[in-house]
CSV table of C-alpha atoms in Angstrom, one decimal:
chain,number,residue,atom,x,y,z
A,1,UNK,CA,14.8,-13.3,1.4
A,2,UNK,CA,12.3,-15.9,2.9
A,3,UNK,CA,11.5,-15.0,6.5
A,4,UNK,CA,9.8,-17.1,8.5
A,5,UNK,CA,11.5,-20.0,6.8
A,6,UNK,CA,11.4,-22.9,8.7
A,7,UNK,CA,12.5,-26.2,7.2
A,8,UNK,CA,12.9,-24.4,3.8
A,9,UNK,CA,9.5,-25.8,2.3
A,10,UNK,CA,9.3,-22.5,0.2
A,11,UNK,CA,13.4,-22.0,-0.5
A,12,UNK,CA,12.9,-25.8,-2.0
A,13,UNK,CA,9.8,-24.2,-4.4
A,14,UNK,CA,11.5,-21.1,-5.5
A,15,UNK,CA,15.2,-21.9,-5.6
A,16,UNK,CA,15.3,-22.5,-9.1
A,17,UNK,CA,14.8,-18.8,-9.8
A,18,UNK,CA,17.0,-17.2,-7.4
A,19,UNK,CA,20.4,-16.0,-7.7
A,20,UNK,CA,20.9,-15.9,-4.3
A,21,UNK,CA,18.8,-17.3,-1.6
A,22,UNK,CA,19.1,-16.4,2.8
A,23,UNK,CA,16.5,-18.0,5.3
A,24,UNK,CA,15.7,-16.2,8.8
A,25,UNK,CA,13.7,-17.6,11.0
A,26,UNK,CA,13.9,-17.6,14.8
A,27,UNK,CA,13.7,-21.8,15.3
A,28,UNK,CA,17.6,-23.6,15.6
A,29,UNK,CA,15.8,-26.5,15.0
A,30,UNK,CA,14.0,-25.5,11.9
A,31,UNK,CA,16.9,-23.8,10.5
A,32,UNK,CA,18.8,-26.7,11.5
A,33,UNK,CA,16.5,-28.9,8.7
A,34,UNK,CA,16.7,-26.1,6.6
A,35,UNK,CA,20.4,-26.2,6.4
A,36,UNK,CA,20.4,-30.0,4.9
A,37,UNK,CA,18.5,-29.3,2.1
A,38,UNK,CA,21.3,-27.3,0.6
A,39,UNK,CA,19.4,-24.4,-1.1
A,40,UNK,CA,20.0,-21.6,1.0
A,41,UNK,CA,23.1,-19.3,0.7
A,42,UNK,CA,22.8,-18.3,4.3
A,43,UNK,CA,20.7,-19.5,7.2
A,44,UNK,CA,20.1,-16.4,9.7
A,45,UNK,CA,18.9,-17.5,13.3
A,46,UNK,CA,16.9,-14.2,14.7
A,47,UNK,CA,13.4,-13.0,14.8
A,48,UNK,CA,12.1,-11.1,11.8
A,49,UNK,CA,11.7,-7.6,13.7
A,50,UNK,CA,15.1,-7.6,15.0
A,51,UNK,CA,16.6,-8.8,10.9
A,52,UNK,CA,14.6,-6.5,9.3
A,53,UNK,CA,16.0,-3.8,11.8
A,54,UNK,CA,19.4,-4.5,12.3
A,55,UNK,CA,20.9,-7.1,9.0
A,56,UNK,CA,21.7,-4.8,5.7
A,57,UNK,CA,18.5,-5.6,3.7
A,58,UNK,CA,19.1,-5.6,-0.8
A,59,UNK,CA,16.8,-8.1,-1.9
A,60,UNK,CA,14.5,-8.0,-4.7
A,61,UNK,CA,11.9,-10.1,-3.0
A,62,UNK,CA,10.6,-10.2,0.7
A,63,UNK,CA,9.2,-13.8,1.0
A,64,UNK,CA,6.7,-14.6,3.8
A,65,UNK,CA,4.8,-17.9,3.3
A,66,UNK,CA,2.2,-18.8,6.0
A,67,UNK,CA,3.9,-16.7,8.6
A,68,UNK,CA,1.7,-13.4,9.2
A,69,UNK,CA,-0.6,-16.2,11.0
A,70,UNK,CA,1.9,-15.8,13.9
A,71,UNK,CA,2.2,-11.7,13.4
A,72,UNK,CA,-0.8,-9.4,14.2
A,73,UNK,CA,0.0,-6.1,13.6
A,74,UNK,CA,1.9,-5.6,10.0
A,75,UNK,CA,2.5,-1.9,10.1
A,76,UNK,CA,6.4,-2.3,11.4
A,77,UNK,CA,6.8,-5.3,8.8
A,78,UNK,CA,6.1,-3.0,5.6
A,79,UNK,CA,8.0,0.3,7.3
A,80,UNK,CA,11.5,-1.6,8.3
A,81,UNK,CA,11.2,-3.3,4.6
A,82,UNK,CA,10.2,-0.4,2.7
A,83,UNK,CA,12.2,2.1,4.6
A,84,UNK,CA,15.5,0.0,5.0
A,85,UNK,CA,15.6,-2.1,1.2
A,86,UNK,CA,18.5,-0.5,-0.7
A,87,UNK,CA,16.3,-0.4,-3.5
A,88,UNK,CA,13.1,-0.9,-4.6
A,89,UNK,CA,11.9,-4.5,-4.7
A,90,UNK,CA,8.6,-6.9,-4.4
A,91,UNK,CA,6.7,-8.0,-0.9
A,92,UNK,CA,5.2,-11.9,-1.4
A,93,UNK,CA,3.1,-12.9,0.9
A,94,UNK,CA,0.4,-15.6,2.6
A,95,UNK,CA,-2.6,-14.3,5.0
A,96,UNK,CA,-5.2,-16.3,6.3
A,97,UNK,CA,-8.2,-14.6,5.1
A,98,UNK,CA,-11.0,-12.6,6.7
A,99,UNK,CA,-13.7,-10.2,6.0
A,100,UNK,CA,-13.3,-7.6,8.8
A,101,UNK,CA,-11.7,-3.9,8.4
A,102,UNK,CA,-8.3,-5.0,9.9
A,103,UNK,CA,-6.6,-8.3,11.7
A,104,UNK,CA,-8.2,-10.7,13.9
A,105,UNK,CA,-7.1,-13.3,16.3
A,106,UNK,CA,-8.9,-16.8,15.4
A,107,UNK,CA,-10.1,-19.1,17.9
A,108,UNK,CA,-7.2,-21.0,16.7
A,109,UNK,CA,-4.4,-18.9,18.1
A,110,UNK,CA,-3.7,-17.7,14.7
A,111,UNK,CA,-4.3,-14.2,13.1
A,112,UNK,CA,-6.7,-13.4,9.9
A,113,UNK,CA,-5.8,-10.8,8.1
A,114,UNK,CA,-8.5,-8.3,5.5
A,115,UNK,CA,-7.3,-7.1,2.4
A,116,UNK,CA,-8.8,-3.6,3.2
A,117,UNK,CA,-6.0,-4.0,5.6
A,118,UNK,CA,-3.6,-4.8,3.5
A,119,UNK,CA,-4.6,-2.3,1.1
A,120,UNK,CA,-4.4,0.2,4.1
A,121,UNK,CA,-0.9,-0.5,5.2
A,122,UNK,CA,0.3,-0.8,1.1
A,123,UNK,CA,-1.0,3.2,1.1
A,124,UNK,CA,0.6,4.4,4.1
A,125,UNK,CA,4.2,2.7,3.3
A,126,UNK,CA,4.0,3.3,-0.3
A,127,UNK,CA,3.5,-0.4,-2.1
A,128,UNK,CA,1.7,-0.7,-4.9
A,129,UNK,CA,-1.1,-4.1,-4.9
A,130,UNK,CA,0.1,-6.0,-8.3
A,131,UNK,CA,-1.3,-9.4,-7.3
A,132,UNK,CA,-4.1,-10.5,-5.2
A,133,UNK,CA,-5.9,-14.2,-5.1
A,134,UNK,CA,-8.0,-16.1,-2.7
A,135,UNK,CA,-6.1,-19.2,-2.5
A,136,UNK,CA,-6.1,-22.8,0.3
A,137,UNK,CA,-2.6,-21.6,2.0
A,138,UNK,CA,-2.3,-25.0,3.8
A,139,UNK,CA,-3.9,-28.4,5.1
A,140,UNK,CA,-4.6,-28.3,8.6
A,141,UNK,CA,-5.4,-31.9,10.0
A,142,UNK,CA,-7.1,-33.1,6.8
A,143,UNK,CA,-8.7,-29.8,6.1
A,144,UNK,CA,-8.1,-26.6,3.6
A,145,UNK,CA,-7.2,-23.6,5.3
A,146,UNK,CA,-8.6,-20.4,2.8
A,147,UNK,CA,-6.7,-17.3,3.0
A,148,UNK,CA,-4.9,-14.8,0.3
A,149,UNK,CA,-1.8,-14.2,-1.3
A,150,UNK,CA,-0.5,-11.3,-2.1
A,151,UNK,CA,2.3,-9.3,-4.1
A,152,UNK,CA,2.9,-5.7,-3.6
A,153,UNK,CA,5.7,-3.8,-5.4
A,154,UNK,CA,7.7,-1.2,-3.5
């Protein structure tokens, strides 16, 4: 499941190893550019709260690339995927980086995200950390963005 997934940048990179393959993201447009790339099974035009609360979630993986920028507060994310998943299954995600105990709004309008925070929330909604790297998420203008990426297992 890649939510948050716009044009379909990451269904295009991970396509090859899925079975099955459904986009949600709350853009008509950006689905709308999604849709002519042909890789998705199913296109799904609502915001990520309201999917992950009301659709019938069985995936294996929850993909979130460069979208927790535009989410503060994670703690309803990892409960609605942990607590409504048919089965168990793998969490992949993108943060923008930062050293604080929590989440941060930037200067740029986005939100920063610490791995103590991350390692917070995997505790409370039972996910176990399997993967964690500092990585350059995305170009902004010409420059590198830093941030992390993550894999839990639930």
């Amino acid at each position: 499941l890649d939510l948050g997934c716009g044009t379909g940048l990451m269904g295009q990179k991970i396509i090859d190893y899925c079975e099955y393959l459904e986009g949600v993201d709350i853009s008509d447009l950006m689905l709308k550019k999604a849709k002519t790339r042909k890789i998705y099974n199913k296109l799904i035009n609502k915001d990520i709260i309201t999917y992950l609360e009301k659709d019938v979630l069985n995936f294996d993986y929850f993909i979130f690339a460069d979208v927790f920028v535009y989410i503060g507060d994670l703690n309803k994310i990892f409960d609605l995927i942990k607590r409504r998943n048919i089965s168990s299954g793998k969490l992949l995600f993108t943060t923008e980086h930062n050293f604080s105990e929590d989440y941060k709004l930037e200067t740029t309008g986005r939100f920063s995200h610490s791995k103590n925070y991350i390692e917070n929330l995997s505790e409370k909604f039972g996910y176990e950390l399997c993967y964690f790297n500092k990585a350059m998420i995305r170009k902004e203008d010409t420059k590198d963005v830093n941030g992390a990426i993550y894999l839990l297992k639930f």
